[in-house]
Amino acid sequence: MRRARPRRRGSPRLLLDQFATTVTPGQPEILDIDDTFCAAHGGQQLAFWNAHYDERGFASMHIYHVTSGTPVATVLRPARTPKGTEVRTVIKHVTKRLKKRIGRTTRIVWRGDSHYGRVEAM
């Protein structure tokens, strides 16, 4: 019988929780979401071919606080344009965790380029 791998706890949440300690509850906050290409060397999982960069790699999704430039979250993902459902899921989870930490009255505004403005995300 194969033993289940322990779930990594905390690491993605730590950055988000650390950012939440710097936010003033009730004040509007603007977050930028974008990705960046990182070339892969070798046979890593999820390293997809990207025709724009003409090589295999990843397209990590990054979220930054606009005012301070502080990183809020990062997600390692394949080097392809994210689907609207993927964007929606990330936005939903980050927003939910931030609201839990900084209060429900805080208004969070999301900014992103065209492939983050999918119908599913809106």
PDB file of N, CA and C in Angstrom, residues 39-48 56 58:
ATOM      1  N   ALA A  39      12.369  29.828 -17.817  1.00  0.00           N
ATOM      2  CA  ALA A  39      12.779  28.683 -18.637  1.00  0.00           C
ATOM      3  C   ALA A  39      13.117  27.487 -17.754  1.00  0.00           C
ATOM      4  N   ALA A  40      12.772  26.300 -18.237  1.00  0.00           N
ATOM      5  CA  ALA A  40      13.073  25.061 -17.521  1.00  0.00           C
ATOM      6  C   ALA A  40      14.294  24.405 -18.171  1.00  0.00           C
ATOM      7  N   HIS A  41      15.101  23.803 -17.355  1.00  0.00           N
ATOM      8  CA  HIS A  41      16.290  23.098 -17.841  1.00  0.00           C
ATOM      9  C   HIS A  41      16.208  21.667 -17.347  1.00  0.00           C
ATOM     10  N   GLY A  42      15.956  20.750 -18.258  1.00  0.00           N
ATOM     11  CA  GLY A  42      15.770  19.359 -17.872  1.00  0.00           C
ATOM     12  C   GLY A  42      14.330  18.941 -18.083  1.00  0.00           C
ATOM     13  N   GLY A  43      13.908  17.895 -17.423  1.00  0.00           N
ATOM     14  CA  GLY A  43      12.575  17.342 -17.644  1.00  0.00           C
ATOM     15  C   GLY A  43      11.614  17.588 -16.503  1.00  0.00           C
ATOM     16  N   GLN A  44      11.535  18.808 -15.989  1.00  0.00           N
ATOM     17  CA  GLN A  44      10.639  19.103 -14.876  1.00  0.00           C
ATOM     18  C   GLN A  44       9.176  18.914 -15.274  1.00  0.00           C
ATOM     19  N   GLN A  45       8.380  18.480 -14.311  1.00  0.00           N
ATOM     20  CA  GLN A  45       6.953  18.360 -14.527  1.00  0.00           C
ATOM     21  C   GLN A  45       6.357  19.743 -14.717  1.00  0.00           C
ATOM     22  N   LEU A  46       5.310  19.824 -15.500  1.00  0.00           N
ATOM     23  CA  LEU A  46       4.575  21.055 -15.804  1.00  0.00           C
ATOM     24  C   LEU A  46       5.351  22.057 -16.654  1.00  0.00           C
ATOM     25  N   ALA A  47       6.543  21.690 -17.109  1.00  0.00           N
ATOM     26  CA  ALA A  47       7.302  22.586 -17.989  1.00  0.00           C
ATOM     27  C   ALA A  47       6.741  22.411 -19.400  1.00  0.00           C
ATOM     28  N   PHE A  48       5.945  23.357 -19.844  1.00  0.00           N
ATOM     29  CA  PHE A  48       5.305  23.296 -21.156  1.00  0.00           C
ATOM     30  C   PHE A  48       6.082  24.123 -22.159  1.00  0.00           C
ATOM     31  N   ARG A  56      10.791  25.562 -23.375  1.00  0.00           N
ATOM     32  CA  ARG A  56       9.956  24.982 -22.324  1.00  0.00           C
ATOM     33  C   ARG A  56      10.165  25.746 -21.023  1.00  0.00           C
ATOM     34  N   PHE A  58       7.979  27.540 -17.237  1.00  0.00           N
ATOM     35  CA  PHE A  58       6.866  27.788 -16.339  1.00  0.00           C
ATOM     36  C   PHE A  58       6.416  29.235 -16.493  1.00  0.00           C
TER      37      PHE A  58
END
